[in-house]
Coordinates of C-alpha atoms in Angstrom, one line a residue:
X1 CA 0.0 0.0 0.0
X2 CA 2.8 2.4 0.8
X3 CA 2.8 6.0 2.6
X4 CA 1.3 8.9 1.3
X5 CA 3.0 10.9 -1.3
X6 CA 4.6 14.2 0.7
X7 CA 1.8 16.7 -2.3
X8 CA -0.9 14.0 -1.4
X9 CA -0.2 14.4 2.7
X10 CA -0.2 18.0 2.1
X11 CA -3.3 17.7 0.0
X12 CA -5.2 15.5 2.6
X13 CA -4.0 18.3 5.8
X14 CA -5.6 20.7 3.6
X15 CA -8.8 19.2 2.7
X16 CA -9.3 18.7 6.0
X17 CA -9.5 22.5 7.2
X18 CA -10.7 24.1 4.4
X19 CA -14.3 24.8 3.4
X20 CA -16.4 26.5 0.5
X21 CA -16.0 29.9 0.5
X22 CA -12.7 29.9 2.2
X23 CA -9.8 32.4 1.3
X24 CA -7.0 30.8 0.1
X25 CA -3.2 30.8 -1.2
X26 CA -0.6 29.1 -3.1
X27 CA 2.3 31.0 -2.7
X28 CA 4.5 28.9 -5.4
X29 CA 1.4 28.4 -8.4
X30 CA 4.4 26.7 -10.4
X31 CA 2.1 23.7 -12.7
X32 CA -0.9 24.8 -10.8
X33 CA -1.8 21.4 -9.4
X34 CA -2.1 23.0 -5.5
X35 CA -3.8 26.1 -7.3
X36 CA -6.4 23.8 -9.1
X37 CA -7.2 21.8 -5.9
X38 CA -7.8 24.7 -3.3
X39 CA -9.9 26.1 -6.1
X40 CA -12.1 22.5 -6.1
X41 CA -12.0 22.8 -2.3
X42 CA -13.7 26.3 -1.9
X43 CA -15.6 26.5 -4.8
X44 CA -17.4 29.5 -6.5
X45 CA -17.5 31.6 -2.9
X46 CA -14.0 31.5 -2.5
X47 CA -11.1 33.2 -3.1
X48 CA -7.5 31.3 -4.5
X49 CA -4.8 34.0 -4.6
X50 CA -1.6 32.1 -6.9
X51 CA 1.8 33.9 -6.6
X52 CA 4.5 33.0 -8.9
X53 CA 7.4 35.1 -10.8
X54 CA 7.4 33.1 -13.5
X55 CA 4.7 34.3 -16.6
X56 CA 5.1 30.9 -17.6
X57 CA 3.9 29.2 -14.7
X58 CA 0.8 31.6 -14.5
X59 CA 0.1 30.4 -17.7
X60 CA -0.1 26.9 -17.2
X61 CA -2.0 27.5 -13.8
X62 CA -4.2 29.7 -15.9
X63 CA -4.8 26.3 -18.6
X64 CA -5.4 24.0 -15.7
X65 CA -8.2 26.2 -13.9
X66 CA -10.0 26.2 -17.3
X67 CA -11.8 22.9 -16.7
X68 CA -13.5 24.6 -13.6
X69 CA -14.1 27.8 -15.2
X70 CA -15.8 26.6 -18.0
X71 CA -18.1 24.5 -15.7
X72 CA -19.3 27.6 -13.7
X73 CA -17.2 26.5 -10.8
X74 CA -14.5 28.9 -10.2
X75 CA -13.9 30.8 -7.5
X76 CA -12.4 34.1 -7.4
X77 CA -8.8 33.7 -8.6
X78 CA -6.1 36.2 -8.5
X79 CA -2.8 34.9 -10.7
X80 CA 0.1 37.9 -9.3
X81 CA 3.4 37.7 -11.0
X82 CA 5.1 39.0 -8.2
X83 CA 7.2 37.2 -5.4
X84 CA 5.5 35.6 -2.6
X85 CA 8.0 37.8 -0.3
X86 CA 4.7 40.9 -0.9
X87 CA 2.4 38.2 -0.2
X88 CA 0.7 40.0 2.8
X89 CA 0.8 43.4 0.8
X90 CA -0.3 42.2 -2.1
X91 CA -3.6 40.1 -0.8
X92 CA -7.0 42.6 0.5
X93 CA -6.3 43.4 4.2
X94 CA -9.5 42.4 5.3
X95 CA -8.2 38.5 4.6
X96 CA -5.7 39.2 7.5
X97 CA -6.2 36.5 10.0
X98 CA -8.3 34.9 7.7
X99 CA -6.7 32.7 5.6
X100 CA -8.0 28.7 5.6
X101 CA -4.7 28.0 3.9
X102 CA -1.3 29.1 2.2
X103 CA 0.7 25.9 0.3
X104 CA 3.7 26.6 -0.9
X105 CA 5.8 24.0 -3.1
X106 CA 9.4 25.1 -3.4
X107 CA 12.4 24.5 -6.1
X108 CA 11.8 25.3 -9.4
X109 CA 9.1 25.1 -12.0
X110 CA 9.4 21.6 -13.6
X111 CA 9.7 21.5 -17.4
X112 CA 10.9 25.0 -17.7
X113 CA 12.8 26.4 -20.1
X114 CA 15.1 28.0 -16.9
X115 CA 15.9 25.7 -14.2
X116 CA 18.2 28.1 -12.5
X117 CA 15.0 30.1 -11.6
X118 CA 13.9 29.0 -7.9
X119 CA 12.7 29.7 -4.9
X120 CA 15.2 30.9 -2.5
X121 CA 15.4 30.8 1.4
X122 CA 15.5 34.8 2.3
X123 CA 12.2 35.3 0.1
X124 CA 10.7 32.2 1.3
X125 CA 11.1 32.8 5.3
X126 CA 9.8 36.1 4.4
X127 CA 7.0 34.9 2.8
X128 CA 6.5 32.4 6.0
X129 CA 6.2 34.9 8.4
X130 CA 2.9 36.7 6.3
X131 CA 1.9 33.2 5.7
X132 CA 1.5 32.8 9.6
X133 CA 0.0 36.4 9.9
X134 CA -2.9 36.1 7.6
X135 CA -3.8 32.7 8.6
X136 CA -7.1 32.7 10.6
X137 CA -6.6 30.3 14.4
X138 CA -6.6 26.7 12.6
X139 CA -5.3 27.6 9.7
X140 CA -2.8 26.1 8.0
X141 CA 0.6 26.4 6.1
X142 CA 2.2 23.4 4.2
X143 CA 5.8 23.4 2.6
X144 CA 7.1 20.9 0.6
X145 CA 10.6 21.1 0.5
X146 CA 13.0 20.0 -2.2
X147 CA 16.8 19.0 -0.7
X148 CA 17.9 17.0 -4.0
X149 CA 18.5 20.3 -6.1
X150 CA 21.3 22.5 -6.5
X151 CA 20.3 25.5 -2.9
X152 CA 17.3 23.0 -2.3
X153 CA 19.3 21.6 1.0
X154 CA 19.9 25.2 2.2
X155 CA 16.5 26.4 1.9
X156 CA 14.8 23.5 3.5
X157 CA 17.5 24.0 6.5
X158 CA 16.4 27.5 6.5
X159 CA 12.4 26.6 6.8
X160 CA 12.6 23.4 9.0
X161 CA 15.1 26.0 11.7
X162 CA 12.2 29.2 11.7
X163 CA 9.6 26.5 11.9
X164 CA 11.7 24.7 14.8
X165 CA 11.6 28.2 16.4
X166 CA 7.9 28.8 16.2
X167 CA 6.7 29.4 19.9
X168 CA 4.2 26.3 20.7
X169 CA 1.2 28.5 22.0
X170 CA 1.3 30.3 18.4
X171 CA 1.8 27.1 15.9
X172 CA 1.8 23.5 16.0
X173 CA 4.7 22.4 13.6
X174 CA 5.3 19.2 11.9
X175 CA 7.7 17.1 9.9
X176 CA 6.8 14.6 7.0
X177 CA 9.7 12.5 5.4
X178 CA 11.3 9.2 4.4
X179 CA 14.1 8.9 6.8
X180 CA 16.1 6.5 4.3
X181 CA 16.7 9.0 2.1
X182 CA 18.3 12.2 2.8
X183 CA 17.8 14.1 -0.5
X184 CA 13.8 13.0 -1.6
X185 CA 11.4 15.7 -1.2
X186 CA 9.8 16.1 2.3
X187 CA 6.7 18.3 3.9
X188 CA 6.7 20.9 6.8
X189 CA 3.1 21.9 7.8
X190 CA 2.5 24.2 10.4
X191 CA -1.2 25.2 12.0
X192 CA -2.2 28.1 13.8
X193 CA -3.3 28.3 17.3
X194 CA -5.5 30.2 18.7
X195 CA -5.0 33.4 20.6
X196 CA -4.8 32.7 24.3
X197 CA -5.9 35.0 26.5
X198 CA -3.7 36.0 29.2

């Protein structure tokens, strides 16, 4: 039978906090596989914001929501060619503390004509840290992280440390991988606690 794939864990976290209607991101729309499936998941009163600096991978994100579109099922979608470092600028303030969900799925875009275009740990932590902020309590971010590729090891260092660091009353933070092998891809998800009072 085997383990769950690390996009099909991530998929199945996700499917089970978010609803129709919910406000949702993938911060790396790449193929648009994680863009087409939180669009399915919350439907034509939601709300999929898709950051990627790549026209190309808009594109093909674009093509792959067009099955939904044409069946009167899509939800508000807002394709940004811009980093997902501006994420919390760029997305309507009133979704602050609000998000169901922000994906991201880092390296590069496969296929492309430019492999040396990817994602890179100082954009991605900053991207992190407004993931976290415009989460709503619940909520929850999911990274898969890609150590095989030339900077891959670095920037999965860099995310599994900040997550590491998280303060437990804020976010829950947890760790999906094969242990045998060292350089296969492997998921970080972290959810978002409620505010406690003091």
């Amino acid at each position: 039978m085997g383990f769950l794939s690390v996009l099909s864990m991530a998929h199945k976290w996700i499917a089970e906090r978010t609803s129709p209607g919910d406000i949702v991101i993938d911060a790396t729309a790449g193929g648009g596989v994680d863009t087409l499936m939180l669009a399915e998941l919350v439907g034509p009163k939601g709300t999929v914001y898709a950051f990627d600096i790549q026209q190309e991978a808009l594109d093909r994100t674009q093509e792959r929501l067009s099955s939904l579109a044409s069946a009167n099922k899509l939800p508000v979608v807002k394709l940004l060619l811009e980093s997902h470092a501006g994420m919390a600028s760029a997305v309507d303030g009133q979704a602050i503390g609000q998000v169901a969900t922000v994906m991201f799925n880092l390296g590069y875009l496969p296929g492309s004509s430019d492999l040396t275009v990817i994602t890179k740990p100082a954009s991605t932590l900053l991207a992190l840290e407004d993931a976290l902020r415009l989460l709503r309590p619940g909520g929850i971010i999911t990274c898969v992280l890609y150590p095989g590729h030339p900077g891959g090891a670095d920037e999965a260092n860099s995310v599994e440390q900040w997550a590491a660091q998280l303060p437990q009353h804020s976010a829950q933070t947890v760790i999906y991988r094969q242990l045998q092998r060292a350089s296969a891809p492997y998921l970080i998800a972290i959810e978002k606690r409620p505010a406690v009072a003091r």
